[in-house]
Amino acid sequence: VSATEALNRVDVQLGDRAYPVHIGPGARRLLPEILAGLGASAAFVVTARPREAAPDPGPAVRSRVLEVADGEAAKTMAAVAGLCEEFARFGLTRGDVVVSCGGGSTTDTVGLAAALYHRGIPVVHVPTSLLAQVDASVGGKTAVNLPSGKNLAGTYWQPAAVLCDTDYLASLPERERVNGYGEIARCHFIGAGDLRGLGIAEQITASVTLKARIVAADERDTGLRQVLNYGHTLGHAIEHVSDFAVRHGEAVGIGTVFAGRLARALGRIDAARSGEHEEVVRHYGLPTRIPAALAARDPDLVSQMRRDKKTGPGDGLVFVLDGPDGVEPVRGVPESVVRGVLAGLRE
Ligand SMILES: NC(=O)c1ccc[n+]([C@@H]2O[C@H](COP(=O)([O-])OP(=O)(O)OC[C@H]3O[C@@H](n4cnc5c(N)ncnc54)[C@H](O)[C@@H]3O)[C@@H](O)[C@H]2O)c1
Ligand SMILES: [Zn+2]
């Protein structure tokens, strides 16, 4: 029995840029086969994990492994330029492949370098955090941070394949695991159904299947892809106002509970469905309340939410909410209702 037989496969259907996502224990061992399929003669592996944990490109290609720093501070234009220079020194050509191995900060940065080098060369993502496996590595968004803000410089660059090796997750610190569950929890309400009780590979597979379907229908985030933003309007505001003391997934957990309560306050869903939000978020060990430290910050949360990327001129407050016709962006939500729901969500 081959070691990779137990893997799940999800295809992101984007025509001539379609690609597979392989999910399960040992998925990194597919790399040589993937490289052969791409016709690469060289592979440049950029890893934020220890060198020994990086996927092996195999003996058929010339390869190099470069260890890099990760985290938000490493998502810079300078890092991208540095990677491109390393690719050039190694002699990477347009027919070769870049491989990223790390969390979302690494797949975002390496993805952008691959998009720019030689005007774009194939990249294979090997995400190692739960958040990167369920979200960041799939969908083709790449970006780095600027001094003025997060993810301000980037491009769409779809990977050639994604290998979600669940063996990596064994070393993940508990807080990082919970952080990843924030993205899985919101999938419950945007079409994935109830994933509680499934094994981790199945939960990742279901989340990726959902994201793949949405990305295939709206690659450039002009409409449908906004449903992936479920729980994120308040989530992003909490991240900002807490100066990123609250992690992304944690903030999305709180934002998901808020989205349920707001939809209820607007008469879009019943009390049971609203309560389900809280149950699911709590099930994953995520926070369900706005931390006490932000108690006096509702005005800041509201003004931050007004700057949300879904908001166009004259839209007012915009949230992605559940309702009788399913999940959709809702514009012009009255601030008084938002304030009332926030007040009820205090720790
Ligand atoms: N492109 C997208 O669509 C998209 C979507 C969501 C998030 N993102 C980006 O992803 C980033 C967040 O992802 P993240 O949480 O993975 O960030 P990260 O890369 O900073 O990783 C989080 C932490 O987990 C550690 N880590 C990763 N894998 C590990 C492992 N196997 N064992 C032990 N420790 C491990 C890292 O060293 C780091 O300390 C943000 O920069 C965000 O903007 C991008
Ligand atoms: Zn998110």
Short mmCIF file of C-alpha atoms and ligand atoms in Angstrom, two decimals:
data_model
loop_
_atom_site.label_atom_id
_atom_site.label_comp_id
_atom_site.label_asym_id
_atom_site.label_seq_id
_atom_site.Cartn_x
_atom_site.Cartn_y
_atom_site.Cartn_z
CA VAL A 1 0.00 0.00 0.00
CA SER A 2 1.49 3.32 -1.02
CA ALA A 3 1.96 5.83 1.77
CA THR A 4 -0.03 8.44 -0.09
CA GLU A 5 -3.08 6.29 -0.81
CA ALA A 6 -4.92 7.65 2.21
CA LEU A 7 -4.77 11.21 0.92
CA ASN A 8 -7.78 13.28 -0.06
CA ARG A 9 -7.69 15.35 -3.22
CA VAL A 10 -9.57 18.55 -4.01
CA ASP A 11 -9.28 20.22 -7.40
CA VAL A 12 -9.45 23.98 -7.76
CA GLN A 13 -11.12 24.30 -11.13
CA LEU A 14 -9.65 27.31 -12.87
CA GLY A 15 -9.35 26.12 -16.45
CA ASP A 16 -5.76 26.01 -17.62
CA ARG A 17 -4.67 27.16 -14.16
CA ALA A 18 -6.50 24.36 -12.33
CA TYR A 19 -4.56 22.61 -9.59
CA PRO A 20 -4.89 19.83 -7.03
CA VAL A 21 -4.81 20.13 -3.25
CA HIS A 22 -3.67 16.87 -1.63
CA ILE A 23 -4.58 16.52 2.03
CA GLY A 24 -3.54 13.99 4.67
CA PRO A 25 -0.61 12.38 6.47
CA GLY A 26 2.56 12.28 4.40
CA ALA A 27 1.25 14.52 1.60
CA ARG A 28 4.67 16.18 1.32
CA ARG A 29 5.98 12.94 -0.21
CA LEU A 30 4.05 13.69 -3.39
CA LEU A 31 6.45 16.51 -4.23
CA PRO A 32 8.76 14.56 -6.60
CA GLU A 33 5.75 13.33 -8.57
CA ILE A 34 4.29 16.86 -8.75
CA LEU A 35 7.62 18.28 -9.94
CA ALA A 36 7.88 15.59 -12.61
CA GLY A 37 4.36 16.41 -13.76
CA LEU A 38 5.34 20.06 -14.11
CA GLY A 39 8.40 19.12 -16.13
CA ALA A 40 10.71 20.95 -13.76
CA SER A 41 14.43 20.32 -13.87
CA ALA A 42 15.13 22.37 -10.74
CA ALA A 43 13.26 23.19 -7.54
CA PHE A 44 13.95 25.91 -5.00
CA VAL A 45 12.48 25.08 -1.59
CA VAL A 46 11.93 28.00 0.79
CA THR A 47 11.16 26.74 4.28
CA ALA A 48 10.28 28.39 7.57
CA ARG A 49 10.30 24.97 9.24
CA PRO A 50 13.58 23.21 10.07
CA ARG A 51 15.46 21.97 7.01
CA GLU A 52 14.81 18.32 7.98
CA ALA A 53 11.06 18.97 7.85
CA ALA A 54 11.14 20.50 4.37
CA PRO A 55 9.65 18.36 1.61
CA ASP A 56 12.22 16.46 -0.45
CA PRO A 57 12.09 17.33 -4.18
CA GLY A 58 13.68 13.96 -4.97
CA PRO A 59 16.77 12.98 -6.95
CA ALA A 60 15.38 13.76 -10.41
CA VAL A 61 15.72 17.54 -10.04
CA ARG A 62 18.49 19.88 -9.04
CA SER A 63 17.38 21.51 -5.80
CA ARG A 64 18.22 23.85 -2.99
CA VAL A 65 16.63 24.38 0.41
CA LEU A 66 16.69 27.88 1.93
CA GLU A 67 15.61 28.44 5.52
CA VAL A 68 13.83 31.73 6.19
CA ALA A 69 12.19 33.59 9.08
CA ASP A 70 8.40 33.69 9.30
CA GLY A 71 5.63 35.70 10.96
CA GLU A 72 4.18 39.08 10.03
CA ALA A 73 7.56 40.83 10.40
CA ALA A 74 8.97 38.60 7.64
CA LYS A 75 6.23 39.51 5.14
CA THR A 76 8.11 42.36 3.47
CA MET A 77 9.00 43.60 0.01
CA ALA A 78 12.65 43.23 1.06
CA ALA A 79 12.09 39.53 1.75
CA VAL A 80 10.49 39.12 -1.68
CA ALA A 81 13.41 40.87 -3.37
CA GLY A 82 15.85 38.72 -1.40
CA LEU A 83 14.12 35.53 -2.50
CA CYS A 84 14.12 36.57 -6.16
CA GLU A 85 17.83 37.24 -5.93
CA GLU A 86 18.40 33.79 -4.41
CA PHE A 87 16.36 32.20 -7.21
CA ALA A 88 18.53 33.99 -9.77
CA ARG A 89 21.80 32.95 -8.12
CA PHE A 90 20.64 29.37 -8.10
CA GLY A 91 19.86 29.66 -11.80
CA LEU A 92 16.13 29.01 -11.56
CA THR A 93 14.47 29.35 -14.95
CA ARG A 94 10.86 29.84 -16.02
CA GLY A 95 10.32 26.10 -16.41
CA ASP A 96 11.45 25.38 -12.85
CA VAL A 97 9.49 25.43 -9.62
CA VAL A 98 9.50 27.26 -6.31
CA VAL A 99 8.27 25.37 -3.25
CA SER A 100 7.06 27.14 -0.09
CA CYS A 101 7.01 25.32 3.25
CA GLY A 102 5.60 27.10 6.31
CA GLY A 103 2.60 28.93 7.67
CA GLY A 104 0.54 31.52 5.85
CA SER A 105 3.18 34.20 6.25
CA THR A 106 5.56 32.00 4.26
CA THR A 107 3.12 30.86 1.56
CA ASP A 108 2.04 34.51 1.07
CA THR A 109 5.60 35.84 0.76
CA VAL A 110 7.06 32.99 -1.30
CA GLY A 111 3.94 33.00 -3.48
CA LEU A 112 4.49 36.68 -4.27
CA ALA A 113 8.19 36.09 -5.04
CA ALA A 114 7.22 33.27 -7.42
CA ALA A 115 4.64 35.53 -9.07
CA LEU A 116 7.26 38.20 -9.75
CA TYR A 117 10.37 36.19 -10.56
CA HIS A 118 10.73 35.91 -14.36
CA ARG A 119 7.21 37.46 -14.45
CA GLY A 120 5.88 34.36 -12.77
CA ILE A 121 7.11 30.81 -12.25
CA PRO A 122 5.16 27.86 -10.83
CA VAL A 123 4.91 27.56 -7.06
CA VAL A 124 3.92 24.53 -4.99
CA HIS A 125 2.71 25.35 -1.48
CA VAL A 126 3.40 22.99 1.39
CA PRO A 127 1.50 24.70 4.23
CA THR A 128 2.45 23.64 7.75
CA SER A 129 0.01 25.52 10.01
CA LEU A 130 -3.66 24.63 10.24
CA LEU A 131 -4.60 28.14 9.15
CA ALA A 132 -2.42 27.89 6.05
CA GLN A 133 -3.76 24.41 5.21
CA VAL A 134 -7.43 25.39 5.41
CA ASP A 135 -7.15 28.89 4.02
CA ALA A 136 -3.97 30.79 3.14
CA SER A 137 -2.36 28.30 0.74
CA VAL A 138 -5.44 27.86 -1.45
CA GLY A 139 -6.98 30.50 -3.69
CA GLY A 140 -4.02 32.34 -5.15
CA LYS A 141 -3.92 35.48 -3.04
CA THR A 142 -0.37 36.49 -2.21
CA ALA A 143 0.77 39.59 -0.35
CA VAL A 144 3.30 41.20 1.93
CA ASN A 145 2.85 43.97 4.49
CA LEU A 146 3.82 47.61 4.02
CA PRO A 147 4.61 50.03 6.87
CA SER A 148 1.14 51.47 6.18
CA GLY A 149 -0.73 48.21 6.65
CA LYS A 150 -1.10 44.48 6.30
CA ASN A 151 -1.26 42.70 2.94
CA LEU A 152 -1.12 45.99 1.02
CA ALA A 153 1.14 44.75 -1.77
CA GLY A 154 0.41 41.52 -3.56
CA THR A 155 -1.08 39.79 -6.53
CA TYR A 156 -3.15 36.80 -7.53
CA TRP A 157 -0.87 33.90 -8.35
CA GLN A 158 -2.41 30.46 -8.25
CA PRO A 159 -0.12 27.65 -7.09
CA ALA A 160 0.55 24.66 -9.34
CA ALA A 161 -0.33 22.31 -6.47
CA VAL A 162 -0.84 22.40 -2.70
CA LEU A 163 0.31 19.63 -0.37
CA CYS A 164 -1.46 19.82 3.01
CA ASP A 165 0.55 17.31 5.01
CA THR A 166 -1.32 16.85 8.29
CA ASP A 167 1.80 15.32 9.89
CA TYR A 168 3.12 18.88 10.20
CA LEU A 169 0.30 19.77 12.57
CA ALA A 170 1.69 17.56 15.37
CA SER A 171 4.23 20.22 16.35
CA LEU A 172 1.83 23.14 16.11
CA PRO A 173 1.46 25.09 19.39
CA GLU A 174 -2.06 24.89 20.82
CA ARG A 175 -2.81 28.55 20.19
CA GLU A 176 -1.89 28.17 16.52
CA ARG A 177 -4.14 25.12 16.20
CA VAL A 178 -7.07 27.02 17.70
CA ASN A 179 -6.25 29.91 15.37
CA GLY A 180 -6.75 27.61 12.40
CA TYR A 181 -10.04 26.38 13.81
CA GLY A 182 -11.37 29.93 13.50
CA GLU A 183 -11.46 29.52 9.72
CA ILE A 184 -12.96 26.04 9.97
CA ALA A 185 -15.68 27.24 12.37
CA ARG A 186 -16.90 29.88 9.93
CA CYS A 187 -17.14 27.24 7.17
CA HIS A 188 -20.03 25.68 9.15
CA PHE A 189 -22.19 28.67 8.18
CA ILE A 190 -21.13 29.25 4.59
CA GLY A 191 -21.85 25.89 3.05
CA ALA A 192 -19.53 23.25 4.52
CA GLY A 193 -22.11 21.99 7.01
CA ASP A 194 -21.34 20.54 10.42
CA LEU A 195 -17.71 19.36 10.52
CA ARG A 196 -17.56 18.78 14.27
CA GLY A 197 -16.55 15.24 15.09
CA LEU A 198 -14.71 14.64 11.81
CA GLY A 199 -10.99 13.94 11.80
CA ILE A 200 -8.69 16.83 11.08
CA ALA A 201 -7.88 15.74 7.51
CA GLU A 202 -11.61 15.53 6.75
CA GLN A 203 -12.25 18.96 8.24
CA ILE A 204 -9.42 20.45 6.19
CA THR A 205 -10.72 18.68 3.09
CA ALA A 206 -14.25 20.03 3.60
CA SER A 207 -12.98 23.57 4.21
CA VAL A 208 -10.72 23.45 1.15
CA THR A 209 -13.53 21.98 -0.98
CA LEU A 210 -15.73 24.92 -0.04
CA LYS A 211 -13.01 27.48 -0.67
CA ALA A 212 -12.07 25.84 -3.98
CA ARG A 213 -15.65 26.06 -5.19
CA ILE A 214 -15.95 29.73 -4.25
CA VAL A 215 -12.55 30.66 -5.70
CA ALA A 216 -13.35 28.88 -8.96
CA ALA A 217 -16.52 30.97 -9.26
CA ASP A 218 -14.97 34.30 -8.22
CA GLU A 219 -11.19 34.16 -8.41
CA ARG A 220 -10.68 37.92 -8.05
CA ASP A 221 -13.01 38.60 -5.12
CA THR A 222 -15.64 40.65 -6.93
CA GLY A 223 -18.72 39.05 -5.38
CA LEU A 224 -19.23 35.48 -4.21
CA ARG A 225 -15.78 35.25 -2.64
CA GLN A 226 -17.06 37.71 -0.03
CA VAL A 227 -18.88 34.87 1.72
CA LEU A 228 -15.43 33.64 2.79
CA ASN A 229 -15.35 36.88 4.74
CA TYR A 230 -18.00 35.51 7.12
CA GLY A 231 -17.19 36.60 10.68
CA HIS A 232 -14.32 38.73 9.39
CA THR A 233 -15.83 42.24 9.52
CA LEU A 234 -15.78 42.36 13.31
CA GLY A 235 -12.86 39.89 13.31
CA HIS A 236 -10.55 42.25 11.43
CA ALA A 237 -11.69 45.18 13.58
CA ILE A 238 -10.86 43.25 16.78
CA GLU A 239 -7.43 42.33 15.41
CA HIS A 240 -6.69 45.99 14.64
CA VAL A 241 -8.12 47.52 17.80
CA SER A 242 -6.33 44.93 19.98
CA ASP A 243 -3.11 45.74 18.10
CA PHE A 244 -3.07 42.09 16.96
CA ALA A 245 -3.00 40.75 20.55
CA VAL A 246 -6.09 38.79 19.48
CA ARG A 247 -5.03 36.34 16.75
CA HIS A 248 -6.83 36.25 13.41
CA GLY A 249 -8.67 32.96 13.98
CA GLU A 250 -9.67 33.95 17.51
CA ALA A 251 -11.05 37.24 16.22
CA VAL A 252 -12.93 35.41 13.46
CA GLY A 253 -14.45 33.17 16.16
CA ILE A 254 -15.80 36.21 18.02
CA GLY A 255 -16.83 37.75 14.71
CA THR A 256 -18.75 34.61 13.79
CA VAL A 257 -20.76 34.71 17.03
CA PHE A 258 -21.40 38.39 16.33
CA ALA A 259 -22.55 37.63 12.77
CA GLY A 260 -25.10 35.16 14.15
CA ARG A 261 -26.42 37.62 16.69
CA LEU A 262 -26.54 40.47 14.19
CA ALA A 263 -28.46 38.35 11.68
CA ARG A 264 -30.87 37.50 14.51
CA ALA A 265 -31.22 41.17 15.54
CA LEU A 266 -32.07 42.01 11.92
CA GLY A 267 -34.71 39.26 11.86
CA ARG A 268 -32.84 37.25 9.21
CA ILE A 269 -32.45 34.02 11.22
CA ASP A 270 -34.12 32.47 14.26
CA ALA A 271 -32.74 32.19 17.78
CA ALA A 272 -31.71 28.56 17.31
CA ARG A 273 -29.57 29.35 14.27
CA SER A 274 -28.01 32.30 16.08
CA GLY A 275 -27.26 30.06 19.07
CA GLU A 276 -25.66 27.52 16.76
CA HIS A 277 -22.97 30.11 15.98
CA GLU A 278 -21.96 30.29 19.60
CA GLU A 279 -22.04 26.50 20.04
CA VAL A 280 -19.83 25.88 17.03
CA VAL A 281 -17.30 28.56 17.93
CA ARG A 282 -17.11 27.30 21.50
CA HIS A 283 -16.77 23.71 20.29
CA TYR A 284 -13.51 24.64 18.57
CA GLY A 285 -12.09 26.20 21.74
CA LEU A 286 -12.32 29.69 20.31
CA PRO A 287 -13.29 32.80 22.27
CA THR A 288 -16.94 33.85 21.88
CA ARG A 289 -16.81 37.25 23.61
CA ILE A 290 -15.05 40.55 22.97
CA PRO A 291 -12.17 40.63 25.49
CA ALA A 292 -12.61 42.83 28.57
CA ALA A 293 -9.54 44.82 27.52
CA LEU A 294 -11.56 46.18 24.57
CA ALA A 295 -14.59 47.03 26.74
CA ALA A 296 -14.49 50.77 26.03
CA ARG A 297 -13.51 50.39 22.38
CA ASP A 298 -16.87 49.90 20.64
CA PRO A 299 -16.57 53.26 18.80
CA ASP A 300 -13.16 52.16 17.46
CA LEU A 301 -14.54 48.78 16.43
CA VAL A 302 -17.39 50.47 14.55
CA SER A 303 -15.14 52.95 12.77
CA GLN A 304 -12.75 50.14 11.84
CA MET A 305 -15.67 48.12 10.46
CA ARG A 306 -16.72 51.09 8.32
CA ARG A 307 -13.34 50.76 6.58
CA ASP A 308 -13.90 47.09 5.72
CA LYS A 309 -12.85 46.13 2.19
CA LYS A 310 -16.39 45.01 1.28
CA THR A 311 -17.59 48.58 1.77
CA GLY A 312 -18.15 50.83 -1.24
CA PRO A 313 -19.01 54.53 -1.18
CA GLY A 314 -22.39 55.07 0.48
CA ASP A 315 -22.65 51.44 1.65
CA GLY A 316 -22.59 52.23 5.36
CA LEU A 317 -21.82 49.21 7.50
CA VAL A 318 -21.57 45.98 5.47
CA PHE A 319 -21.65 42.46 6.89
CA VAL A 320 -21.82 39.01 5.35
CA LEU A 321 -24.85 37.51 7.07
CA ASP A 322 -26.94 34.38 7.09
CA GLY A 323 -30.58 34.74 6.12
CA PRO A 324 -33.55 33.19 4.38
CA ASP A 325 -31.69 33.18 1.04
CA GLY A 326 -28.45 31.92 2.54
CA VAL A 327 -25.30 33.90 3.25
CA GLU A 328 -24.93 37.24 1.47
CA PRO A 329 -23.45 40.73 1.94
CA VAL A 330 -25.90 43.03 3.71
CA ARG A 331 -25.35 46.76 3.22
CA GLY A 332 -26.49 49.74 5.27
CA VAL A 333 -26.84 47.91 8.59
CA PRO A 334 -27.89 50.56 11.16
CA GLU A 335 -25.12 51.50 13.57
CA SER A 336 -27.56 51.39 16.49
CA VAL A 337 -28.23 47.69 15.86
CA VAL A 338 -24.52 46.97 15.54
CA ARG A 339 -23.83 48.81 18.80
CA GLY A 340 -26.54 46.88 20.59
CA VAL A 341 -25.17 43.54 19.49
CA LEU A 342 -21.60 44.56 20.41
CA ALA A 343 -22.76 45.60 23.88
CA GLY A 344 -24.24 42.14 24.44
CA LEU A 345 -21.01 40.42 23.42
CA ARG A 346 -18.78 41.72 26.22
CA GLU A 347 -16.71 39.27 28.18
N1 LIG B 1 -3.44 34.31 0.96
C1 LIG B 1 -4.55 34.08 1.63
O1 LIG B 1 -5.60 33.79 1.07
C2 LIG B 1 -4.50 34.14 3.11
C3 LIG B 1 -5.59 33.69 3.86
C4 LIG B 1 -5.50 33.70 5.25
C5 LIG B 1 -4.35 34.17 5.86
N2 LIG B 1 -3.31 34.60 5.10
C6 LIG B 1 -2.06 35.07 5.75
O2 LIG B 1 -1.52 33.99 6.49
C7 LIG B 1 -0.84 34.49 7.63
C8 LIG B 1 -1.32 33.73 8.84
O3 LIG B 1 -1.03 32.35 8.68
P1 LIG B 1 -0.32 31.54 9.84
O4 LIG B 1 -1.12 31.65 11.08
O5 LIG B 1 0.02 30.21 9.32
O6 LIG B 1 0.99 32.44 10.06
P2 LIG B 1 2.52 32.12 10.31
O7 LIG B 1 3.21 31.75 9.06
O8 LIG B 1 3.05 33.31 11.01
O9 LIG B 1 2.52 30.86 11.28
C9 LIG B 1 2.02 30.99 12.59
C10 LIG B 1 3.02 30.41 13.60
O10 LIG B 1 2.99 28.99 13.50
C11 LIG B 1 4.31 28.50 13.40
N3 LIG B 1 4.24 27.24 12.66
C12 LIG B 1 3.82 27.03 11.39
N4 LIG B 1 3.81 25.73 11.11
C13 LIG B 1 4.23 25.09 12.22
C14 LIG B 1 4.40 23.72 12.56
N5 LIG B 1 4.11 22.74 11.69
N6 LIG B 1 4.85 23.42 13.80
C15 LIG B 1 5.10 24.41 14.71
N7 LIG B 1 4.94 25.71 14.45
C16 LIG B 1 4.51 26.04 13.22
C17 LIG B 1 5.07 29.59 12.71
O11 LIG B 1 6.45 29.50 12.96
C18 LIG B 1 4.45 30.83 13.36
O12 LIG B 1 5.05 31.10 14.61
C19 LIG B 1 -1.12 35.96 7.69
O13 LIG B 1 0.01 36.66 7.22
C20 LIG B 1 -2.28 36.17 6.75
O14 LIG B 1 -2.29 37.43 6.14
C21 LIG B 1 -3.36 34.59 3.76
ZN ZN B 2 -9.50 34.63 7.74
#
